[in-house]
XYZ file of C-alpha atoms in Angstrom:
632
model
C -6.544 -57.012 -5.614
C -4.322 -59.311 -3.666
C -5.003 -60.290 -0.194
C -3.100 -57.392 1.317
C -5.398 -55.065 -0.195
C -8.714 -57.046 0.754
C -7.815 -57.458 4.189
C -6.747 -53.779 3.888
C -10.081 -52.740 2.455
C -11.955 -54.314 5.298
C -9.223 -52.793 8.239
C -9.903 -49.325 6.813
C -13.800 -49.487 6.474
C -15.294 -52.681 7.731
C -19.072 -50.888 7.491
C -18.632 -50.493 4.096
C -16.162 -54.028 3.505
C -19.508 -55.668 4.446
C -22.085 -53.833 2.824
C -20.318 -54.336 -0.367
C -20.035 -58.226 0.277
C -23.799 -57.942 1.291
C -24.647 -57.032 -2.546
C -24.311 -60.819 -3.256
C -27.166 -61.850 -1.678
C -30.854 -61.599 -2.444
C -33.055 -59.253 0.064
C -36.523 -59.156 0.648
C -35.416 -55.536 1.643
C -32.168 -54.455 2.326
C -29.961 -53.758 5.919
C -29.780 -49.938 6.595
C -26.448 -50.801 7.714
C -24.021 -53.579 8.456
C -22.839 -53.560 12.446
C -25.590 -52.992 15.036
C -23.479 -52.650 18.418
C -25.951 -53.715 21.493
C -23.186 -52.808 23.469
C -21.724 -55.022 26.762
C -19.481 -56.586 23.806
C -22.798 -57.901 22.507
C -23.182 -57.151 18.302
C -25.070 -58.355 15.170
C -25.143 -58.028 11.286
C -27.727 -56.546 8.646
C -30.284 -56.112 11.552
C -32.483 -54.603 9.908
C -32.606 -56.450 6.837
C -35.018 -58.925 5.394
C -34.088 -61.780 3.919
C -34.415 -65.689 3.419
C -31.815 -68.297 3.353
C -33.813 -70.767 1.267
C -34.348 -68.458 -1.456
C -30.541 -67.481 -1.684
C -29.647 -71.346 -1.421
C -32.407 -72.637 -4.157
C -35.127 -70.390 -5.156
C -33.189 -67.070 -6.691
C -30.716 -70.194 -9.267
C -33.656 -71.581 -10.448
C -35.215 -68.127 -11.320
C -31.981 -67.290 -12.702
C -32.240 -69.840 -15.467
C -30.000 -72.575 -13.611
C -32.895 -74.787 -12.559
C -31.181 -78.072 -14.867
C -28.033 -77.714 -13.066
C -27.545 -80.321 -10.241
C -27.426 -78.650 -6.727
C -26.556 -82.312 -4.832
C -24.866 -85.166 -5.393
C -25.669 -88.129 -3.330
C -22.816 -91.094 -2.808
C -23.243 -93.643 -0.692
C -20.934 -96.284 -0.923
C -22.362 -98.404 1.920
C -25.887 -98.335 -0.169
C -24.444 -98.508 -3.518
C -26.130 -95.668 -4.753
C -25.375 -92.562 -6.440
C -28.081 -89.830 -6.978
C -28.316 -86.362 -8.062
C -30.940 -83.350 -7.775
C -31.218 -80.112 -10.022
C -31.947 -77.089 -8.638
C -35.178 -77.156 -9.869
C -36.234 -80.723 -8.618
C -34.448 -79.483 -4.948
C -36.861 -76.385 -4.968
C -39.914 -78.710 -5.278
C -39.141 -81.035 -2.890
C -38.114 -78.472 -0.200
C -41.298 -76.401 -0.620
C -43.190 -79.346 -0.354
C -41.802 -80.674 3.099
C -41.917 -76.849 4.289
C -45.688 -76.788 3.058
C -46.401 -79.856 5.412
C -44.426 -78.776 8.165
C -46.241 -75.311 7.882
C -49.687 -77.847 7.810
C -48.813 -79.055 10.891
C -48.322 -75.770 12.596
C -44.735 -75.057 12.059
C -44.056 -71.592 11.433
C -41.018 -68.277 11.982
C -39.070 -68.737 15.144
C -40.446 -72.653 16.169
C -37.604 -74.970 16.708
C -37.311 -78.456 14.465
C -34.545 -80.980 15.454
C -33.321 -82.710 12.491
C -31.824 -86.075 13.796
C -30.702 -87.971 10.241
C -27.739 -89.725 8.540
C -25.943 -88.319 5.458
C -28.773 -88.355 3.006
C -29.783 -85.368 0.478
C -33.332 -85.561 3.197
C -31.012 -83.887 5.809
C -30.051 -80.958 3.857
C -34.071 -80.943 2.385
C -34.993 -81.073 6.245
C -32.568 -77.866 7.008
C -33.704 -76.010 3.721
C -37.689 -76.203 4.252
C -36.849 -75.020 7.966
C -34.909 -71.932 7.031
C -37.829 -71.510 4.034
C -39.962 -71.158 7.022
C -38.334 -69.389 9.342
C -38.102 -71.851 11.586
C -34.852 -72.621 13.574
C -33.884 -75.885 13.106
C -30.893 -77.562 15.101
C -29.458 -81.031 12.997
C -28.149 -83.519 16.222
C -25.285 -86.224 14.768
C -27.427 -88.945 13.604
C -27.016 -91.761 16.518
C -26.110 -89.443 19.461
C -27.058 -91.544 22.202
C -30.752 -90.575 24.245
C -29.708 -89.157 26.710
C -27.719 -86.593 24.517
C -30.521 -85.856 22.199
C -32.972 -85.265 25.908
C -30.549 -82.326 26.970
C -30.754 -81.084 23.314
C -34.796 -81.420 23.354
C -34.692 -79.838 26.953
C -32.320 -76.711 25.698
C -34.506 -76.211 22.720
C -37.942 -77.181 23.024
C -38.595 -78.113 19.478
C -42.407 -78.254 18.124
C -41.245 -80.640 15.854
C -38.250 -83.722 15.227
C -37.320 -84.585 11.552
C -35.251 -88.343 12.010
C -34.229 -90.624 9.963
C -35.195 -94.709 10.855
C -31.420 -95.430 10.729
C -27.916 -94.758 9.808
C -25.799 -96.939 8.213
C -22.029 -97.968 9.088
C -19.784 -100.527 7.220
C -21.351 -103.197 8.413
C -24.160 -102.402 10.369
C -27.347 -100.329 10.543
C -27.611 -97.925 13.413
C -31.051 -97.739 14.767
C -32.289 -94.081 15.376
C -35.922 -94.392 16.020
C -35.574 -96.404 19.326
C -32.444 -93.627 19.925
C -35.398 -91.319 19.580
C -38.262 -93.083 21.085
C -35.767 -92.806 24.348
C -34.712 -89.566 24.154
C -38.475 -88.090 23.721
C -39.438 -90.335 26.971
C -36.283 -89.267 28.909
C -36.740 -85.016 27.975
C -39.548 -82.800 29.957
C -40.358 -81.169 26.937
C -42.107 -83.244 24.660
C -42.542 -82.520 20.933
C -45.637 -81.910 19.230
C -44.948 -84.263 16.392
C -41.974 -86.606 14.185
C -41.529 -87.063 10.925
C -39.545 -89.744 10.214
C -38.348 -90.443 7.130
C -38.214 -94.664 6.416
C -35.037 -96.321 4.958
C -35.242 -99.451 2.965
C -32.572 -100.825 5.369
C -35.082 -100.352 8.651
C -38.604 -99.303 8.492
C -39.046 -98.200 12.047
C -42.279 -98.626 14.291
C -44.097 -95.553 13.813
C -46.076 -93.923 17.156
C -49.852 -93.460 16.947
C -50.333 -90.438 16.902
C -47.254 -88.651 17.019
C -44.970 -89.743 14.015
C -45.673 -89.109 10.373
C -43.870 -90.460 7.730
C -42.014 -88.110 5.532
C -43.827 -89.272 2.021
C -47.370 -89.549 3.376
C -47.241 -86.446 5.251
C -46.741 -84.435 2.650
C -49.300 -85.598 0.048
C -51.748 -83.405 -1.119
C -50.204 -80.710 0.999
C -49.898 -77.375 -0.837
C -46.136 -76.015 -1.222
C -44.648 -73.222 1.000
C -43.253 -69.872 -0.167
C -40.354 -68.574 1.471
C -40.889 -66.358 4.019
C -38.628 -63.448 4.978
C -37.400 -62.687 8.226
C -34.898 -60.176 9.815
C -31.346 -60.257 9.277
C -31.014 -61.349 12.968
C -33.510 -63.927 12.973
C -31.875 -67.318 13.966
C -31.338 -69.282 11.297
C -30.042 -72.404 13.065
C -28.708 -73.770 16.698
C -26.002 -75.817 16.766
C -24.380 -77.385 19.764
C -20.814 -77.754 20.539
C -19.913 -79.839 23.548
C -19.462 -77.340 26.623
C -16.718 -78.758 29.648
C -19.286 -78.581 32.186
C -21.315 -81.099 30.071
C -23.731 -79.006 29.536
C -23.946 -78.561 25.744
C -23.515 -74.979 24.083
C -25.964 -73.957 21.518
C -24.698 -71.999 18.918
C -27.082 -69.483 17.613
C -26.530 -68.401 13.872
C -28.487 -65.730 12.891
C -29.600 -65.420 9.172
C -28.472 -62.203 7.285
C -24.592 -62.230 8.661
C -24.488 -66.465 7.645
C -25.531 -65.826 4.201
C -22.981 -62.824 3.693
C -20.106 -65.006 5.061
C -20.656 -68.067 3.798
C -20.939 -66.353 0.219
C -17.768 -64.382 0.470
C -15.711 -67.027 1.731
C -16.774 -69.953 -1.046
C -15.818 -67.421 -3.370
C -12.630 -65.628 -1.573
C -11.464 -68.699 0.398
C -12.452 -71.697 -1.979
C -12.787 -70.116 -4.994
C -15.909 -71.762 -6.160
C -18.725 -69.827 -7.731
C -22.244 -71.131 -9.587
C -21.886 -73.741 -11.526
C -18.196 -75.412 -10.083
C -18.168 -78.801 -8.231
C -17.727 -78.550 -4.324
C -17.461 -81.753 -1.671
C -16.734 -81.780 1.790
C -16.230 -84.545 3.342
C -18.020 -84.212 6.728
C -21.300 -84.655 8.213
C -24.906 -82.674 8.822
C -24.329 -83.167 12.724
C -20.887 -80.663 12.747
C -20.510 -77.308 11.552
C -18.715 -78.905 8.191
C -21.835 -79.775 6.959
C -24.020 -76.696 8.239
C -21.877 -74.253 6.454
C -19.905 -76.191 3.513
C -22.039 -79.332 2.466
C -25.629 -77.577 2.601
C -25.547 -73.549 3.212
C -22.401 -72.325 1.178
C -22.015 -74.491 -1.519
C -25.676 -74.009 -2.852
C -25.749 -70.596 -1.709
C -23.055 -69.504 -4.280
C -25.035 -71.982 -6.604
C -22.722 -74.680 -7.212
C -22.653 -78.516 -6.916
C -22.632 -80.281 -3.414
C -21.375 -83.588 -2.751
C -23.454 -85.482 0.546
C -21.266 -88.383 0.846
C -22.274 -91.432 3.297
C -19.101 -93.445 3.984
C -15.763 -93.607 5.348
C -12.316 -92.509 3.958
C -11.113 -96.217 4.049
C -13.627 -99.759 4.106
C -15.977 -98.201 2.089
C -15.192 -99.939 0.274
C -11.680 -99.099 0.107
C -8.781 -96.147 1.004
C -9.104 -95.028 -2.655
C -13.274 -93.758 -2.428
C -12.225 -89.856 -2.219
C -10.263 -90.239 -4.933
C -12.860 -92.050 -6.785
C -15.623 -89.469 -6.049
C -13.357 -86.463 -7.074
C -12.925 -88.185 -10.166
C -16.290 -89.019 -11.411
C -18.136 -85.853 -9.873
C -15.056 -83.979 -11.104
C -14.776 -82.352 -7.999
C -12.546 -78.544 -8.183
C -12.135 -77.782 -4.740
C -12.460 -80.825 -1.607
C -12.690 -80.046 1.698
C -11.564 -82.846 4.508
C -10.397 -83.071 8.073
C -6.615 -84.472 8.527
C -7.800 -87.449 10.365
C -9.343 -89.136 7.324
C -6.069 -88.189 5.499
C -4.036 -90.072 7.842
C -6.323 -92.779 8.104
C -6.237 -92.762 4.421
C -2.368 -92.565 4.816
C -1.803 -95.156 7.098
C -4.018 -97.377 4.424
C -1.608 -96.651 1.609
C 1.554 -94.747 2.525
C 2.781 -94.685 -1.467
C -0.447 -93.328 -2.960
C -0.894 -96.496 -4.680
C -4.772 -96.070 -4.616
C -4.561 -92.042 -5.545
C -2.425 -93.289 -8.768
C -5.713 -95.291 -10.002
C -7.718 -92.278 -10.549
C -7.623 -88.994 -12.987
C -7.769 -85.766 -10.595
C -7.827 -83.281 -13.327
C -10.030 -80.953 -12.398
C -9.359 -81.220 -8.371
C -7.485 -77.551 -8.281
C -7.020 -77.318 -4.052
C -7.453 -79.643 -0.900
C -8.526 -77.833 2.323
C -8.305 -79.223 5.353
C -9.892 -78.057 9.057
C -11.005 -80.036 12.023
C -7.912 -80.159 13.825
C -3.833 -79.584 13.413
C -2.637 -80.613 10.030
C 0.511 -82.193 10.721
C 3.580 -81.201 8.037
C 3.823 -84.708 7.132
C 0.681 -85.328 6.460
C 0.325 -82.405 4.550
C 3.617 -82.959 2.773
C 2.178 -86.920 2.147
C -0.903 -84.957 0.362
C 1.217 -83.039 -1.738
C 3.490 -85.015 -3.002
C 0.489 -87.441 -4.222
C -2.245 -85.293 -5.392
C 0.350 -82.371 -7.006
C -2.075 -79.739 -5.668
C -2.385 -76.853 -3.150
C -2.939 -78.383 0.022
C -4.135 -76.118 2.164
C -4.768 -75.991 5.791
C -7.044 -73.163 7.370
C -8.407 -72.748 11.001
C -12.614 -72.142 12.068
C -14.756 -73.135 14.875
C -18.102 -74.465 15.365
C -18.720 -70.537 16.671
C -17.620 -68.739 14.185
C -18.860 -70.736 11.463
C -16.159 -70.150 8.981
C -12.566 -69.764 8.349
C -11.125 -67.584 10.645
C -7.535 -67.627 9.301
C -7.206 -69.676 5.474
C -4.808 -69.288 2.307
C -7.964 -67.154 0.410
C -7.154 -69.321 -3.310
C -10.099 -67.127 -4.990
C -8.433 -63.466 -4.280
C -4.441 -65.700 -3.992
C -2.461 -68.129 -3.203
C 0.212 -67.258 -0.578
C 2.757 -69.124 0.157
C 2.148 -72.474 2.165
C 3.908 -72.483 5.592
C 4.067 -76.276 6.860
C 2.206 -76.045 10.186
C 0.261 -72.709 9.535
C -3.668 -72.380 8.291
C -1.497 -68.963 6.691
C -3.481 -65.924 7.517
C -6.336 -63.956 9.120
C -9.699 -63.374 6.789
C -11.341 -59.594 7.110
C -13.388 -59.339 9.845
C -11.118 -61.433 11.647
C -8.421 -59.210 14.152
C -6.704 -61.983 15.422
C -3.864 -61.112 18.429
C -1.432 -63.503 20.676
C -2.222 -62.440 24.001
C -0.515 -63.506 27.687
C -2.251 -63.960 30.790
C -2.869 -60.518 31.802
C -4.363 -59.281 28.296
C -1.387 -58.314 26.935
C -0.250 -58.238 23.336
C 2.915 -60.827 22.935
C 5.626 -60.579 20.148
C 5.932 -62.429 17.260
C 6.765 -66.348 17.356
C 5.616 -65.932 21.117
C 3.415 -68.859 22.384
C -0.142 -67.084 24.027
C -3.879 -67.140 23.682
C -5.093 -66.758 20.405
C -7.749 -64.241 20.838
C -10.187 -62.339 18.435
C -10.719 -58.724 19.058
C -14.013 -57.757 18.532
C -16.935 -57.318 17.181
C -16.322 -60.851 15.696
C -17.317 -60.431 11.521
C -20.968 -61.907 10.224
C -21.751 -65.221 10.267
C -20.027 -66.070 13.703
C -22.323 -66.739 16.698
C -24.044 -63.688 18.674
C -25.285 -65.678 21.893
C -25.449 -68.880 23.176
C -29.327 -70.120 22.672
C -31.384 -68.977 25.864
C -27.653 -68.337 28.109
C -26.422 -65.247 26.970
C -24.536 -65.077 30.125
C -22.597 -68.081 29.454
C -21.877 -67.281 26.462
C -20.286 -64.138 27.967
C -18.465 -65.916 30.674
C -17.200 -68.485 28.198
C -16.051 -66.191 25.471
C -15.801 -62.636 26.345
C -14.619 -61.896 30.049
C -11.064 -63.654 30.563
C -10.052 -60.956 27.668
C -12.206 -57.676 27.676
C -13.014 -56.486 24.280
C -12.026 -59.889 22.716
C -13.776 -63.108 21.866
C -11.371 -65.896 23.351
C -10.623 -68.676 21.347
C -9.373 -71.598 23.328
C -6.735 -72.023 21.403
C -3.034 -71.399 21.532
C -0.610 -70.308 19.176
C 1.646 -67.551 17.550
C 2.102 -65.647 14.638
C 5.122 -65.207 12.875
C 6.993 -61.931 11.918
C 4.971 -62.321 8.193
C 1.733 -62.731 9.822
C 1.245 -66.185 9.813
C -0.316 -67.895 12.095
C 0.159 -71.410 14.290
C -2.523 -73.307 16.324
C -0.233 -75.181 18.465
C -3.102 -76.749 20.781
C -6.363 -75.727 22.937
C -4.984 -73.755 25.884
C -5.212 -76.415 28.263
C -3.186 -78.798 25.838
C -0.515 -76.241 27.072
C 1.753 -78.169 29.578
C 3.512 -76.758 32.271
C 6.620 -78.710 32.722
C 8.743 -77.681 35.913
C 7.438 -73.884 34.634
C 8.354 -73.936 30.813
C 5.278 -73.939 28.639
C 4.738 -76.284 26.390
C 3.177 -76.854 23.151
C 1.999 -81.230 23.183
C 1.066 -79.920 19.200
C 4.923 -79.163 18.881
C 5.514 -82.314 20.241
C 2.867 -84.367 18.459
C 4.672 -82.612 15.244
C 7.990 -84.164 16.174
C 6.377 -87.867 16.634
C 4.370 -87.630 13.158
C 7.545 -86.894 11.582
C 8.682 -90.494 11.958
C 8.727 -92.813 9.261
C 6.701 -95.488 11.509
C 4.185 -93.285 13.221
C 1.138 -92.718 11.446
C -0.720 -91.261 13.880
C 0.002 -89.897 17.395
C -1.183 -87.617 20.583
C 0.756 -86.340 23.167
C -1.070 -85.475 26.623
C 0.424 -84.233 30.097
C 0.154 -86.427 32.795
C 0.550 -85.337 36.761
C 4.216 -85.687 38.109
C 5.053 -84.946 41.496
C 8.232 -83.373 40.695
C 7.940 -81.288 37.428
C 4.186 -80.407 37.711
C 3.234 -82.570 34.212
C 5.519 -84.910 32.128
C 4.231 -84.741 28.362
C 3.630 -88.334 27.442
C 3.436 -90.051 23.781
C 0.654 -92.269 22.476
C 1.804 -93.481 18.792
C -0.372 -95.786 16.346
C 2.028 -97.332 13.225
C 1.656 -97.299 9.833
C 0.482 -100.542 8.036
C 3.335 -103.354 8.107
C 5.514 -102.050 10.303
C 6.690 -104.620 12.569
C 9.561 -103.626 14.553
C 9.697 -103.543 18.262
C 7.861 -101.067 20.039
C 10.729 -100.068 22.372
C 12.910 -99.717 19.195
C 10.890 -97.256 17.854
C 9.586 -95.545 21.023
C 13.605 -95.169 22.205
C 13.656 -93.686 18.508
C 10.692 -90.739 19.070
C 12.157 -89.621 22.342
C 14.861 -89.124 20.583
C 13.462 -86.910 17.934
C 11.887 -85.419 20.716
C 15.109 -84.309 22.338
C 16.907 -83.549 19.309
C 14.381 -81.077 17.895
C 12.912 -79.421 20.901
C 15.343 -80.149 23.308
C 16.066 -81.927 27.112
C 13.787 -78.812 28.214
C 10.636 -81.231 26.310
C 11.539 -83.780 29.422
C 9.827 -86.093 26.928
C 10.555 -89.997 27.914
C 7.459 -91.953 28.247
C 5.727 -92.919 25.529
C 3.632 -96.034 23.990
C 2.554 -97.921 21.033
C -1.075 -98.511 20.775
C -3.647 -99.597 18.103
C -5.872 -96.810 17.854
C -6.597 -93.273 19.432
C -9.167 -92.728 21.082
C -11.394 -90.065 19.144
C -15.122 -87.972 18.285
C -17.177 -88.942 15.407
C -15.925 -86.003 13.804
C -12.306 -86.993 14.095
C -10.882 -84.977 17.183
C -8.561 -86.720 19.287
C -10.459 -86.786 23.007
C -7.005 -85.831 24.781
C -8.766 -84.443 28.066
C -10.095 -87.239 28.541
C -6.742 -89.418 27.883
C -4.943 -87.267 30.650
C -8.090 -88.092 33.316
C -7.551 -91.958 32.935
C -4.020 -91.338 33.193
C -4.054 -89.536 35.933
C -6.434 -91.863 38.019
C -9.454 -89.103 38.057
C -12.994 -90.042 37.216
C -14.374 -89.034 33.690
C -17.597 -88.658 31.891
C -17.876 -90.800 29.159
C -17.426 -88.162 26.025
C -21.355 -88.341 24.312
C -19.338 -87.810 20.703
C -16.866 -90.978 21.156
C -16.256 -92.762 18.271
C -15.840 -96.079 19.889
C -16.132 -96.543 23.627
C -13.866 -99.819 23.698
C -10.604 -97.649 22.651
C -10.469 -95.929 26.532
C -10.107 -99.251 28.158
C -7.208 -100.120 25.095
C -5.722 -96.540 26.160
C -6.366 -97.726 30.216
C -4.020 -100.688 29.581
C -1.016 -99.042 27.887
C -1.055 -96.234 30.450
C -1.181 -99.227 33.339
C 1.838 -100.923 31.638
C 3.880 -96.932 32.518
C 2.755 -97.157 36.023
C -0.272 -94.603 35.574
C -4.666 -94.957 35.292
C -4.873 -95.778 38.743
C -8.284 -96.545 40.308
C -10.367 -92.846 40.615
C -9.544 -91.762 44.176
């Protein structure tokens, strides 16, 4: 069956679309049924069900006879080291940390923060939580205190798994004083830490209160997996909310392990036994569903990878790792591609290295740019294939499915919707627009398994942010169009929509247009406040390596491009040359707050920012336009 049919299958009969994909999972005792509508827009999956996570992850491949095969890979170029663990060897150490966790009192429905680095521990940490039943919720390793409080506050965890410290090129990133802070700052105090000591920094342990993560569990007997209902949570995750109040994402168990098994089949087309690496981290949704959950749920090899795409120790470590782990399908966000890019714009380093069994690069996290894409392509001689997911749904909304086909690659498009996924353009007022018509991108519902169902103890937030500005759909923040085949465009987030003397505009189109110059390497476009046309779009662009011409040149040269592709209408004219963008751990440009500093308001320092210094870089080349005024 091609993708037509699939998607067809699922339009016609979702009920039994889903039941079918349920079949590939392991139940205590199976769901009556697949969709359980609570009505009020509110629904969940396989209800009814029993199951447990950390037996369809581990447990059911070792009893299957793949116990020697090696479930994760560890790389850590900063370290040195390169590691692996079998199935069988991940089984005992995860129902040993569950069996001391359950010692200590943990058990179904307590929450467990896990605050660590990239280290197998992390994913051992999620595993003997979800072998419990408890709910854990992974923070970014180094979030600042003050972050990790409101997380502590929202949660009230029993227990925090951390890490003593992260590592960086360069440094070592203390977490237990990150910790020690938080825990003092939050009302709600934890019963107990485990922390788990790195040779680089042995923390200070509390009396009383921490445990280390060997001598807690010695002697400790090991923990079964325990079953729990289908819409037992399995995790929380939060997303950053506007109000700066963060959003917990609540993923419930049964509907995760459904999705996240069809879609490493369908979308990635690994099954047990293949080699899988993405390239992300624990802390984002990346590493929830595609370095730990999916990968070892469909039983194949994981790759936990602590480093950078370039300086550790060079722009050629993906391509090394792929190599020797003989990775088949890698999974990356577009920012470490044009970082990698900007490193070595001829694929010098990807030259060095044998990529034979590398069948299909995916890439998520935000826009793919054509010419990065096209860059990707031309060097690695494989699909390269952009798809489109949130931190709330959990997993691909709308990919190029390489295990049912592959469909034509449109430059600019994550190609088409998954099942479960009835994905519509819609105006202001609700409506449906025509094809190749910029709108909201919105989901009508109910939204398929393994998206979220609430938002953790704010279930009307989670209605006010998702499901009232378009009854009967889940809005996604985004904007976009489809075309007249059914493909579909992310252009921006709906407020990186400009309104410029009333024509909408897309700053992704724009940002498109910029990338596509031989000098730019990397760019953003924001809208700034103009007294007479509402907002004036307004070009930050960071050069490729060795480029030394003068900035005007090449800025005169972009506006340019600008006009000539999109037209006068873009009123595009200012635009700057700076070092480096201003951007979240995980890679996402912080554009809202670019256009506050430009526009003289006050901001909230963003608690996922990268590197704090870059705003007051940004603050200067706006100054040197005539905007960033003091905050009024």
């Amino acid at each position: 069956m091609g993708y037509k049919e699939v998607y067809g299958a699922w339009q016609s009969d979702p009920e039994a679309f889903w039941m079918k994909a349920a079949e590939a999972i392991d139940w205590a005792k199976p769901p009556s049924k697949a969709l359980f509508d609570k009505g009020d827009g509110m629904f969940e999956w396989f209800s009814d069900g029993m199951v447990n996570t950390c037996w369809n992850a581990v447990d059911r491949h070792v009893e299957a006879g793949r116990g020697d095969e090696i479930a994760i890979m560890h790389e850590s170029p900063i370290t040195h080291a390169t590691k692996g663990f079998t199935y069988r060897e991940l089984q005992a150490r995860v129902a040993s940390l569950a069996g001391a966790l359950r010692a200590r009192g943990i058990e179904k429905g307590d929450r467990v923060i896990i605050y660590m680095p990239m280290v197998p521990e992390a994913l051992e940490a999620m595993l003997a939580c979800a072998r419990l039943g408890a709910v854990h919720s992974v923070v970014f390793g180094g979030f600042a205190a003050n972050e990790l409080a409101v997380r502590i506050d929202d949660c009230t965890p029993k227990a925090i798994i951390a890490a003593s410290c992260g590592l960086e090129p360069g440094r070592v990133v203390h977490y237990k004083p990150l910790l020690d802070g938080a825990i003092e700052q939050a009302r709600h105090k934890p019963d107990f830490c485990v922390i788990f000591q790195r040779e680089q920094e042995v923390a200070k342990l509390v009396e009383g209160r921490d445990v280390s993560w060997h001598g807690f569990q010695y002697g400790v007997e090991p923990a079964d997996c325990v079953p729990v209902e289908g819409n037992h949570p399995c995790y929380i995750l939060y997303t950053s909310g506007t109000t700066g109040q963060p959003k917990g994402v609540v993923r419930s168990t049964a509907g995760h392990l459904v999705a996240l098994q069809w879609s490493m089949k369908n979308i990635y087309n690994i099954e047990a036994g293949d080699r899988f690496w993405a390239a992300s981290d624990v802390g984002w949704v990346v590493g929830h569903s595609y370095i730990c959950y999916g990968p070892l749920i469909a039983g194949a090899q994981t790759v936990v990878f602590e480093g950078k795409p370039i300086g550790t120790p060079h722009a050629g470590v993906f391509w090394r790792i792929i190599q020797n782990h003989r990775i088949k399908s890698f999974f990356t966000a577009p920012t470490a591609l044009r970082a990698i890019r900007r490193e070595d714009p001829e694929g010098e380093w990807i030259k060095r290295y044998k990529l034979h069994d590398l069948q299909a690069l995916f890439l998520a996290g935000e826009r793919a740019d054509p010419d990065t894409i096209k860059w990707a392509q031309k060097h690695l001689g494989v699909p390269v294939i952009d798809h489109w997911w949130q931190t709330e749904t959990g997993w691909g909304i709308a990919a190029n499915p390489m295990g049912i086909e592959e469909l034509p690659v449109k430059l600019g498009s994550p190609s088409v919707p998954m099942p479960g996924y009835d994905v519509r353009i819609l105006d202001e007022g609700g409506h449906e627009l025509p094809p190749d018509t910029l709108g909201a991108i919105a989901i009508k519902l109910p939204l398929p398994p393994g998206t979220l169902q609430t938002l953790w103890n704010a279930e009307a937030r989670y209605k006010k942010s998702y499901l009232t500005q378009f009854p009967g759909y889940y809005e996604t923040g985004d904007a976009g169009m489809k075309d007249k085949d059914g493909y579909l465009y992310i252009m921006s987030r709906t407020d990186d929509v400009i309104n410029v003397a009333g024509h909408r505009l897309s700053t992704g189109a724009m940002e498109e247009v910029l990338a596509s110059h031989p000098d730019v390497a990397e760019c953003a476009v924001i809208g700034v406040a103009d007294a007479l046309k509402g907002q004036m779009p307004l070009g930050f662009l960071c050069l490729s390596s060795g480029v030394n011409r003068p900035h005007d040149e090449i800025c005169k040269e972009t506006v340019k491009l600008v006009r000539d592709k999109i037209g006068p209408v873009a009123a595009f004219k200012l635009c700057t040359v700076v070092d480096r963008l201003p951007k979240t751990r995980s890679g996402k440009i912080l554009r809202a707050t670019m256009v506050k500093i430009a526009d003289g308001e006050s901001y909230k320092m963003p608690a996922t920012i990268d590197d704090p210094a870059i705003l007051d870089e940004i603050k200067v080349a706006l100054r040197a336009l005539g905007y960033a005024g003091e905050p009024g």
